[in-house]
PDB file of C-alpha atoms in Angstrom:
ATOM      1  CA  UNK A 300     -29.577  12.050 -36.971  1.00 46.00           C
ATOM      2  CA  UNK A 301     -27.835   8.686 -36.284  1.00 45.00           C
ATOM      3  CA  UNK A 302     -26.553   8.862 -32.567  1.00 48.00           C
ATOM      4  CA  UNK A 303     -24.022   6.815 -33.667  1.00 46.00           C
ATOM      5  CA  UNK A 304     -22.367   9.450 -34.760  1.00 57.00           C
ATOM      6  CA  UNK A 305     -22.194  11.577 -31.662  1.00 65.00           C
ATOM      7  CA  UNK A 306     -19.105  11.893 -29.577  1.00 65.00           C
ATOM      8  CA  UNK A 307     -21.137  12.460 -26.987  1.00 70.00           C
ATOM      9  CA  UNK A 308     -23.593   9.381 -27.072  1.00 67.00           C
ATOM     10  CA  UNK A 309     -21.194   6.636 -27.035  1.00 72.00           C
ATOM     11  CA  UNK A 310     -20.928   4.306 -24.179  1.00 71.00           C
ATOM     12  CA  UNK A 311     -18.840   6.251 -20.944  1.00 71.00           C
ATOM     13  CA  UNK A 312     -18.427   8.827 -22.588  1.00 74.00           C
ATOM     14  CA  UNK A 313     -19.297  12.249 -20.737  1.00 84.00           C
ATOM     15  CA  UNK A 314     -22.599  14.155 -21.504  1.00 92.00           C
ATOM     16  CA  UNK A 315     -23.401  17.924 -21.163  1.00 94.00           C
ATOM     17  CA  UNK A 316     -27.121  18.195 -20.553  1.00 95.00           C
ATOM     18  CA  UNK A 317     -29.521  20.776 -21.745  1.00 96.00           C
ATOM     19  CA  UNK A 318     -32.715  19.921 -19.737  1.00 97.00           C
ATOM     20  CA  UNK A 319     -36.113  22.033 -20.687  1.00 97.00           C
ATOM     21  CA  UNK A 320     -39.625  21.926 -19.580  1.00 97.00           C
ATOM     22  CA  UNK A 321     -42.797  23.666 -20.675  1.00 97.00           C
ATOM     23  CA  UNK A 322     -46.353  23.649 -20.121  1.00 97.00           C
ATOM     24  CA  UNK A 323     -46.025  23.426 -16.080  1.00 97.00           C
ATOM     25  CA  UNK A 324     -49.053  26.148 -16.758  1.00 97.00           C
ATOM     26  CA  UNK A 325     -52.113  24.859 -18.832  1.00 97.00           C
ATOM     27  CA  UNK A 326     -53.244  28.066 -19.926  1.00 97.00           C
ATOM     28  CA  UNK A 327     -49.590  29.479 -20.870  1.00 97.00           C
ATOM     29  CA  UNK A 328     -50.176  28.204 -25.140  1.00 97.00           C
ATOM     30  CA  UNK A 329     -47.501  30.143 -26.309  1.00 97.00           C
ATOM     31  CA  UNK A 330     -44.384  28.354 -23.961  1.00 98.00           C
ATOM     32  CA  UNK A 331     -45.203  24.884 -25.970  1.00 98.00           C
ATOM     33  CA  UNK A 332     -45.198  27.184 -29.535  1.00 98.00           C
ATOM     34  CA  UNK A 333     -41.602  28.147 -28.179  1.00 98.00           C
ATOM     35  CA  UNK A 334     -40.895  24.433 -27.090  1.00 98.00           C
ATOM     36  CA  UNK A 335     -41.854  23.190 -30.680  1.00 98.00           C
ATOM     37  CA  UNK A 336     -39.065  25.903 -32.095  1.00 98.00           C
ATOM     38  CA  UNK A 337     -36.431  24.465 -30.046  1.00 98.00           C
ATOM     39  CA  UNK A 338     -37.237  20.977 -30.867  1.00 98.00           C
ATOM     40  CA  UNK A 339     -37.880  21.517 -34.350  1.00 98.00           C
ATOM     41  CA  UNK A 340     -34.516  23.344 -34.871  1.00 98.00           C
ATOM     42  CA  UNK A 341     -32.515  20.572 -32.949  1.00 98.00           C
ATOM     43  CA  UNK A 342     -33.737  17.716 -35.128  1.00 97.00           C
ATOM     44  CA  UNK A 343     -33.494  19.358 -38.111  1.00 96.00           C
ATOM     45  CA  UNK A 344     -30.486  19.273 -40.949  1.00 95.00           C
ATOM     46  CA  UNK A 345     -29.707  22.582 -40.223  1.00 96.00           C
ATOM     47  CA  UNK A 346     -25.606  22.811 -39.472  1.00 96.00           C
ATOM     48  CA  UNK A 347     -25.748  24.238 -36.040  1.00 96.00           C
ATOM     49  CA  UNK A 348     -28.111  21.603 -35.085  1.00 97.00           C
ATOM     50  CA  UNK A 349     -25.781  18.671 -36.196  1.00 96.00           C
ATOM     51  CA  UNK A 350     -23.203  20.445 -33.877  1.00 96.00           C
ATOM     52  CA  UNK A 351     -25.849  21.145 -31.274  1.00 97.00           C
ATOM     53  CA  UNK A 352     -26.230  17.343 -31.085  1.00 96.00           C
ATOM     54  CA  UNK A 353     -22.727  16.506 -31.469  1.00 95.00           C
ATOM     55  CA  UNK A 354     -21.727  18.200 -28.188  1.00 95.00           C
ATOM     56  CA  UNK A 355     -24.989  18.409 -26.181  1.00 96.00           C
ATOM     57  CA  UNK A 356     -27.645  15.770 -25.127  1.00 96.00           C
ATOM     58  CA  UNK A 357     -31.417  17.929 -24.757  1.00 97.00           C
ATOM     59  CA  UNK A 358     -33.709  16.240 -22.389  1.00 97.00           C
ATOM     60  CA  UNK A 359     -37.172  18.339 -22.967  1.00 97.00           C
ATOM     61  CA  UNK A 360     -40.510  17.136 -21.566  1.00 97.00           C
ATOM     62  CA  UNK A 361     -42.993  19.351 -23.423  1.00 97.00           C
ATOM     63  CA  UNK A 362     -45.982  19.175 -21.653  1.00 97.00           C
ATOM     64  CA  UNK A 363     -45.512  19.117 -17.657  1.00 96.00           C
ATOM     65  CA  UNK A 364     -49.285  19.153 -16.887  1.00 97.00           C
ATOM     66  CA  UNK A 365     -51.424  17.344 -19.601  1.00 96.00           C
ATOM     67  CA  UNK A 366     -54.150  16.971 -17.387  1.00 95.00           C
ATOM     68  CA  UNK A 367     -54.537  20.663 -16.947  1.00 97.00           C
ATOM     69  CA  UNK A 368     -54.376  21.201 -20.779  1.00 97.00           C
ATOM     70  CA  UNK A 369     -56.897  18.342 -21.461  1.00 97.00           C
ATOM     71  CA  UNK A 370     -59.315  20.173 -19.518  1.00 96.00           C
ATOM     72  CA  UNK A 371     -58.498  23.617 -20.265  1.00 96.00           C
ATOM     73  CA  UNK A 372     -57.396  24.721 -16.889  1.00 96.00           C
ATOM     74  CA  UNK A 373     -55.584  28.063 -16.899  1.00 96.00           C
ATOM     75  CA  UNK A 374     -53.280  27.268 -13.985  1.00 95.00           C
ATOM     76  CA  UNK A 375     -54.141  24.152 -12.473  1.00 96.00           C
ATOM     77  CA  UNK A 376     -53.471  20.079 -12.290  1.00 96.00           C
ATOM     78  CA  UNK A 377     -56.690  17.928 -12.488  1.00 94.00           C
ATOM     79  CA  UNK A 378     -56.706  17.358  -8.667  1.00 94.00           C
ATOM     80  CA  UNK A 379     -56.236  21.415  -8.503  1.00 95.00           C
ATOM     81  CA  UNK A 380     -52.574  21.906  -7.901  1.00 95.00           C
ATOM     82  CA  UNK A 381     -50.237  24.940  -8.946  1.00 94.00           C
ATOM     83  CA  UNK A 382     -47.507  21.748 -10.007  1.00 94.00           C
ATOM     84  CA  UNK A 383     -44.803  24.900 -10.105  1.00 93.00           C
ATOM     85  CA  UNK A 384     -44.978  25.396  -6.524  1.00 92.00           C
ATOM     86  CA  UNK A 385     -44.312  21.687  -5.528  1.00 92.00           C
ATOM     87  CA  UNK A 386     -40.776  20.521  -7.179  1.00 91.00           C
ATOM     88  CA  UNK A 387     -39.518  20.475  -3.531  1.00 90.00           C
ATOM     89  CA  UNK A 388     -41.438  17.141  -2.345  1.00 92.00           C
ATOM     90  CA  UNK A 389     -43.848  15.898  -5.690  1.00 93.00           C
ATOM     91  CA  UNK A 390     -46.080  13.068  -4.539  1.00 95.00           C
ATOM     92  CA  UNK A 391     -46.107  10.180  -7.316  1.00 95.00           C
ATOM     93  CA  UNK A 392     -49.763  10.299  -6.927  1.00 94.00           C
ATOM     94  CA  UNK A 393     -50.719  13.748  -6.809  1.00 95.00           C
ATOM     95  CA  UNK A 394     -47.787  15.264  -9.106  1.00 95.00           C
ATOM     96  CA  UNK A 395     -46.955  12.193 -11.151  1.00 96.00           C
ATOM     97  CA  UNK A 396     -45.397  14.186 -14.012  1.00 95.00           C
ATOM     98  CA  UNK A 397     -43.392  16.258 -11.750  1.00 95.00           C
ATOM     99  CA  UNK A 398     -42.074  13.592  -9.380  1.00 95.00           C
ATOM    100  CA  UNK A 399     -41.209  11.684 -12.787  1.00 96.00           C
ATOM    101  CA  UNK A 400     -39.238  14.481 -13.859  1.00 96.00           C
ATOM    102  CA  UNK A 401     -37.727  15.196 -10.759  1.00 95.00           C
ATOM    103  CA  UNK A 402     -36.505  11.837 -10.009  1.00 95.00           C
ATOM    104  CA  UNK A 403     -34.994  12.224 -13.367  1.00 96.00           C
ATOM    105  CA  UNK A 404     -33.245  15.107 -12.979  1.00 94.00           C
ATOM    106  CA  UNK A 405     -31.894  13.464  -9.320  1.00 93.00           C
ATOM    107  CA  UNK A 406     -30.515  10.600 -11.121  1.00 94.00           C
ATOM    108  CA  UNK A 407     -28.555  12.469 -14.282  1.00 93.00           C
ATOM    109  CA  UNK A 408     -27.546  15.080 -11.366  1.00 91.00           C
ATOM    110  CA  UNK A 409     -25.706  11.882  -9.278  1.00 92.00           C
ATOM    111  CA  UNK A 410     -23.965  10.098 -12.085  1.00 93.00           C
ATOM    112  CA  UNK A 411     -20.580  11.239 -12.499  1.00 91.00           C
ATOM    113  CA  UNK A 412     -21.049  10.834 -16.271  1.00 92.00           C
ATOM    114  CA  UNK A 413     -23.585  13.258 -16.670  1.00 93.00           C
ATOM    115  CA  UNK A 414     -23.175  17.112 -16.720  1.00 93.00           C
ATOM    116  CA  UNK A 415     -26.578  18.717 -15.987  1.00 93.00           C
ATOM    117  CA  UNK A 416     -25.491  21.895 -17.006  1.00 93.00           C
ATOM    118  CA  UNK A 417     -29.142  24.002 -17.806  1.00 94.00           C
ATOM    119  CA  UNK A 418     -32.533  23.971 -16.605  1.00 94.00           C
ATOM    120  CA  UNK A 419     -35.110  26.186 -18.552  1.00 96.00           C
ATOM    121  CA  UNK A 420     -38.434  25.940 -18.028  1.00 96.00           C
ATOM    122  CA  UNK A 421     -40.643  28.019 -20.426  1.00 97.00           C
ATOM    123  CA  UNK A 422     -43.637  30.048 -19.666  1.00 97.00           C
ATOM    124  CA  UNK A 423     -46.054  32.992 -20.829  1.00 97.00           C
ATOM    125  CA  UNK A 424     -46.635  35.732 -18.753  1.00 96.00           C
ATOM    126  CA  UNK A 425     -49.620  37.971 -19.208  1.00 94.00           C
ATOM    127  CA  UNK A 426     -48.913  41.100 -18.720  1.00 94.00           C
ATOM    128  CA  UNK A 427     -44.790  41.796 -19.675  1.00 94.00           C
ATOM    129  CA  UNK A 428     -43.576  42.308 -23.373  1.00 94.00           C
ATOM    130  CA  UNK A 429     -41.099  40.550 -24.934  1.00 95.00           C
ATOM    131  CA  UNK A 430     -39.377  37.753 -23.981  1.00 97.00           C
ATOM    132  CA  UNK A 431     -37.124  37.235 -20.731  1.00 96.00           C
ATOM    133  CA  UNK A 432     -35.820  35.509 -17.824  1.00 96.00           C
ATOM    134  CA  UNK A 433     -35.894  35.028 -14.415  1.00 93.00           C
ATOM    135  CA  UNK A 434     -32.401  33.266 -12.418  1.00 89.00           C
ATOM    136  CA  UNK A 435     -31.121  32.787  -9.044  1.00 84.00           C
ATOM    137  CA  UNK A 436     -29.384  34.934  -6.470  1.00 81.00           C
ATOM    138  CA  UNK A 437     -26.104  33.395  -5.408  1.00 77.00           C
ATOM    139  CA  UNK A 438     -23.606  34.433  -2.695  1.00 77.00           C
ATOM    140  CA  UNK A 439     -20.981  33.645  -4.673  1.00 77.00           C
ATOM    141  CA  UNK A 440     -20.381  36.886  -7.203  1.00 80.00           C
ATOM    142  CA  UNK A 441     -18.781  34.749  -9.840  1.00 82.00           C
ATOM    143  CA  UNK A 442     -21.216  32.228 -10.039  1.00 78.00           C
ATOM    144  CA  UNK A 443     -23.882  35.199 -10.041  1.00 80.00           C
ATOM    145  CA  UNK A 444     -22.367  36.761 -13.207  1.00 86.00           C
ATOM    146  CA  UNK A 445     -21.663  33.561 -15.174  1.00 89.00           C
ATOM    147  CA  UNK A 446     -25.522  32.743 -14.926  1.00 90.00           C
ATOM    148  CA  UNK A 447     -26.144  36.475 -16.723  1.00 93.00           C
ATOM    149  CA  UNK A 448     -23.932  34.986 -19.712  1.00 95.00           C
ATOM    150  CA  UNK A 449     -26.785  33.177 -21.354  1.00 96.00           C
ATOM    151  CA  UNK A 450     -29.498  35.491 -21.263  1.00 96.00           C
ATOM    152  CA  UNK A 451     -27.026  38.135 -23.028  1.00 96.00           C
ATOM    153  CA  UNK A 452     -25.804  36.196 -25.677  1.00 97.00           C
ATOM    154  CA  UNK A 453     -29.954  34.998 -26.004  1.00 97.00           C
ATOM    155  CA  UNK A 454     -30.614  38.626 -25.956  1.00 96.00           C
ATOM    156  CA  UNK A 455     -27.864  39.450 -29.097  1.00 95.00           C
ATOM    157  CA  UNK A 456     -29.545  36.186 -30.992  1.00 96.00           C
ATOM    158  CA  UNK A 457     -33.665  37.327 -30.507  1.00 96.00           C
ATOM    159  CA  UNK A 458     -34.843  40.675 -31.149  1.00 94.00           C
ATOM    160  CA  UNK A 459     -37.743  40.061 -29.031  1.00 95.00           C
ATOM    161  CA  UNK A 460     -35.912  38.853 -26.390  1.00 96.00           C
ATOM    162  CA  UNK A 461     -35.113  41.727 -23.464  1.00 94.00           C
ATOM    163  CA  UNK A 462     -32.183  41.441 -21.432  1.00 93.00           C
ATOM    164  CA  UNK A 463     -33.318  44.888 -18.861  1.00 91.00           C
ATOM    165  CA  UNK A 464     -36.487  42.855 -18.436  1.00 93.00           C
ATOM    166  CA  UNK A 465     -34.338  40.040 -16.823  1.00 93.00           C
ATOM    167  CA  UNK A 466     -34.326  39.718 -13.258  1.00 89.00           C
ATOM    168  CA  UNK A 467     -32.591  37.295 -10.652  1.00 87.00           C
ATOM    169  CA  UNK A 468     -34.514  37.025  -7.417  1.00 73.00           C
ATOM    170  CA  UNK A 469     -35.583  34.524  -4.470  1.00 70.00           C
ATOM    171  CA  UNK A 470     -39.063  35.638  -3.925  1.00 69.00           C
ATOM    172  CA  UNK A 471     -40.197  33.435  -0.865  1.00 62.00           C
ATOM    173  CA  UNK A 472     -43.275  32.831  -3.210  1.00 58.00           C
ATOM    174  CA  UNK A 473     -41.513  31.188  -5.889  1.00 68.00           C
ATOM    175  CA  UNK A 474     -39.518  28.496  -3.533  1.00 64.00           C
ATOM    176  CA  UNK A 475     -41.302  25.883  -4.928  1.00 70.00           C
ATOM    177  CA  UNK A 476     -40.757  26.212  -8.657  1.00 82.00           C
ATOM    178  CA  UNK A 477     -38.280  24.628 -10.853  1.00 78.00           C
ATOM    179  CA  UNK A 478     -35.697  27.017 -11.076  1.00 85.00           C
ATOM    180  CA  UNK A 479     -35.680  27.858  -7.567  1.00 82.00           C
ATOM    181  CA  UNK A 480     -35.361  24.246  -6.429  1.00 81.00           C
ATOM    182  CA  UNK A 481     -33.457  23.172  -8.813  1.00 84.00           C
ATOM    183  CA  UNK A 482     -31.202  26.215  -8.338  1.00 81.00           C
ATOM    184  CA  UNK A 483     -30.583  24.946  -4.931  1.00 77.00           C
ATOM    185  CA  UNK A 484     -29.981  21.097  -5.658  1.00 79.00           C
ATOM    186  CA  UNK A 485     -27.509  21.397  -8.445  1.00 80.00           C
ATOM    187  CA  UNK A 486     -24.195  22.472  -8.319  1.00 79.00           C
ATOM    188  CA  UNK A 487     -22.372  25.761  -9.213  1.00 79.00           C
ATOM    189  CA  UNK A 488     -21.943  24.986 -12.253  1.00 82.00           C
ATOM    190  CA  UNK A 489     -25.741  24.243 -13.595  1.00 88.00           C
ATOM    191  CA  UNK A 490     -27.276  27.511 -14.379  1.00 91.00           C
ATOM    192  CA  UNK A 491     -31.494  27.785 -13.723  1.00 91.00           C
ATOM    193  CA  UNK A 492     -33.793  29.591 -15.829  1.00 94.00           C
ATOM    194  CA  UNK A 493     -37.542  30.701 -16.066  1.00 95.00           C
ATOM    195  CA  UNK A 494     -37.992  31.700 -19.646  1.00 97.00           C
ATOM    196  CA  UNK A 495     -40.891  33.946 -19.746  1.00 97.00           C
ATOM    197  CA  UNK A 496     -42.016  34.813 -23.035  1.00 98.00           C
ATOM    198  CA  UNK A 497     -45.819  37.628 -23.784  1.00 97.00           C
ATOM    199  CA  UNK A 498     -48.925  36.407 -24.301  1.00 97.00           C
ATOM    200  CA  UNK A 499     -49.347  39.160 -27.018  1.00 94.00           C
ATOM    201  CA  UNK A 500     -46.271  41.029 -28.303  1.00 95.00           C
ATOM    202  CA  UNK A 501     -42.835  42.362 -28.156  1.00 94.00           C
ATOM    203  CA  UNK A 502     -41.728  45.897 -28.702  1.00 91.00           C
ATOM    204  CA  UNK A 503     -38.640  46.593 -31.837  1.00 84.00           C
ATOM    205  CA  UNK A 504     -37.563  50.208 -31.795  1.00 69.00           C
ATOM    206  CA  UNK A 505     -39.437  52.106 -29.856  1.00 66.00           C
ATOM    207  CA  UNK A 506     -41.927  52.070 -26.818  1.00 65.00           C
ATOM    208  CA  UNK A 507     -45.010  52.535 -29.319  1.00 68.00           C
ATOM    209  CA  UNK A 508     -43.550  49.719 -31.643  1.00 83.00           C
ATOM    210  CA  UNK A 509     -45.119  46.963 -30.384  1.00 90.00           C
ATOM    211  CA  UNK A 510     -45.315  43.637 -33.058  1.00 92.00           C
ATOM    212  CA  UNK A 511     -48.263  41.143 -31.785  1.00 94.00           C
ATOM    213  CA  UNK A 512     -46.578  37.952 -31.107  1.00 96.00           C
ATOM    214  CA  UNK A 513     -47.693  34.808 -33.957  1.00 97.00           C
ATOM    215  CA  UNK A 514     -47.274  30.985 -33.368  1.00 97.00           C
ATOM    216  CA  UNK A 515     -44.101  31.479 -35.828  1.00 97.00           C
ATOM    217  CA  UNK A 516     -42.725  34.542 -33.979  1.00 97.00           C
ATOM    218  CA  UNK A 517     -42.908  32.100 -30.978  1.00 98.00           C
ATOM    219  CA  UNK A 518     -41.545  29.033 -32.190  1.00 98.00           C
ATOM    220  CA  UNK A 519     -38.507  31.615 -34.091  1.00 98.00           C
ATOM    221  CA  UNK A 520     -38.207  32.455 -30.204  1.00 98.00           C
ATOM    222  CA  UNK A 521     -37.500  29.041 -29.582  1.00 98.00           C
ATOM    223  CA  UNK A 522     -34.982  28.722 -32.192  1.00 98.00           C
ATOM    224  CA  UNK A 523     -32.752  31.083 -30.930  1.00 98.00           C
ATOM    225  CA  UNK A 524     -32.784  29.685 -27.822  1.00 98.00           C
ATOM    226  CA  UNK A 525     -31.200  26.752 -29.454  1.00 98.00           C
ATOM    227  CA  UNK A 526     -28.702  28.802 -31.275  1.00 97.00           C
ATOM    228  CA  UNK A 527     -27.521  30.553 -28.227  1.00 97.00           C
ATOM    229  CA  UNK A 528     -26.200  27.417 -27.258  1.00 97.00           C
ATOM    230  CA  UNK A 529     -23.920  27.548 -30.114  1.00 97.00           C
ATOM    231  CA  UNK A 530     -22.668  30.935 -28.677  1.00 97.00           C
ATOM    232  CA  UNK A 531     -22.118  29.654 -25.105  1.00 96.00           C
ATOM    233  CA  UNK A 532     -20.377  26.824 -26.151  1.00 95.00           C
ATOM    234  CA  UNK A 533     -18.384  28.510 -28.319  1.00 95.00           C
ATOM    235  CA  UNK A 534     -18.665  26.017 -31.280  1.00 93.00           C
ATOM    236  CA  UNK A 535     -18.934  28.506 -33.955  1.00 92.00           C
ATOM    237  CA  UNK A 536     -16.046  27.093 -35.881  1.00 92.00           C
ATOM    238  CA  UNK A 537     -17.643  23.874 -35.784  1.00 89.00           C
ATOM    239  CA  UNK A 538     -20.428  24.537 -38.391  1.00 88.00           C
ATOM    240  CA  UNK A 539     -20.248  23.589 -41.709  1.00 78.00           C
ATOM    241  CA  UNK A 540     -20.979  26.628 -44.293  1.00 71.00           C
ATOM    242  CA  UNK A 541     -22.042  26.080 -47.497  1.00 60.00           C
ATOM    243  CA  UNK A 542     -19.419  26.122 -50.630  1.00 47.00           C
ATOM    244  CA  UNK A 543     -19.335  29.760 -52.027  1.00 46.00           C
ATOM    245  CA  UNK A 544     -20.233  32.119 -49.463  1.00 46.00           C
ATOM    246  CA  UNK A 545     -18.796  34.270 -47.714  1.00 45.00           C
ATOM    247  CA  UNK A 546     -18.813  35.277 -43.955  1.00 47.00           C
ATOM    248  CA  UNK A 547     -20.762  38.344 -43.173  1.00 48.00           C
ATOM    249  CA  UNK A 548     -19.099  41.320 -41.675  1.00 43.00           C
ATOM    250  CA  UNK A 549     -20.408  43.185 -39.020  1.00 41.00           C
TER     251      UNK A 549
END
């Protein structure tokens, strides 16, 4: 895990960012189970994580509102506040974790050496199956179908994860949240996502095949996230495969 040994990491040289946030929502448990899958996997020894890290920097802040989770608020900050409707103007008192993130995000976003090329931010929602996401409208119909890309090669990775329960929108209700704002503040090529994932299960099969949802299920959620980058990237040919197997066929 040296980064001395990353391409990427070395001084001037040009980074590709993966930035992902979870927890905005105290009560939403099962978006940090999916959280600790993706940063498991990406520390790990496992080959497409050492090429993961080799070509990609991940910033992820796990826990966007500890104070909610400390005191077992379902939605809330300690001083009361929705933090997922206020990424447009944070206060450093009143949002602290937000504005630190924020400013973050504004200062990778204006050096010319950084690529902030994702946002996710992970949630649970309480009464949809499976896992999906939410993206941004654009005007621009190119830039509208290269944001689908991810969530389709996410859907071929995860079989709990539904592509036809996608949607891209710009509710007026949801201006304030991450992937809105940031949607709007980045340029066209840094792609937005809400990744919603079910408080209780996913369906395989059929409509009356539904599989509750475990902590492991969630966190194998999260690991396919991180594989999908593999796919987007297209650094298949990069991993290493063990001596004396062969590739599968499909």
């Amino acid at each position: 895990l040296s980064p001395s040994s990353a391409a990427n990491l070395r001084p001037g040289a040009e980074q590709k960012v993966v930035f992902i946030t979870a927890r905005v929502h105290p009560g939403e448990t099962p978006s940090s189970f999916v959280c600790q899958g993706i940063i498991d996997f990406l520390v790990s020894h496992h080959p497409i994580a050492k090429v993961l890290r080799d070509h990609l920097v991940f910033k992820i802040a796990p826990m966007l509102n500890p104070d909610g989770v400390y005191l077992g608020n379902y939605r809330c900050s300690l001083m009361g506040f929705d933090l997922n409707r206020h990424w447009a103007n944070p206060s450093p008192w009143a949002h602290p974790t937000l504005h630190g993130v924020k400013q973050l995000i504004i200062d990778m976003y204006n050096n010319p050496k950084i690529n902030l090329e994702f946002y996710i931010d992970i949630h649970a929602h309480s009464t949809m199956m499976n896992g999906f996401m939410y993206g941004n409208i654009f005007e621009d119909e190119e830039r509208f179908q290269r944001q689908a890309v991810f969530p389709k090669l996410l859907c071929q990775n995860a079989e709990d994860f539904s592509y036809s329960s996608t949607s891209f929108n710009r509710d007026a209700v949801k201006a304030g949240t991450g992937r809105r704002f940031l949607g709007g503040l980045l340029n066209d090529t840094s792609y937005c996502y809400t990744l919603e994932v079910s408080f209780y299960s996913y369906i395989l099969g059929g409509p009356t095949s539904a599989v509750p949802y475990t902590e492991e299920a969630y966190m194998k959620l999260g690991r396919n996230v991180a594989r999908t980058f593999l796919d987007y990237y297209r650094l298949n040919s990069l991993v290493e495969r063990p001596l004396g197997t062969t590739p599968k066929t499909r």
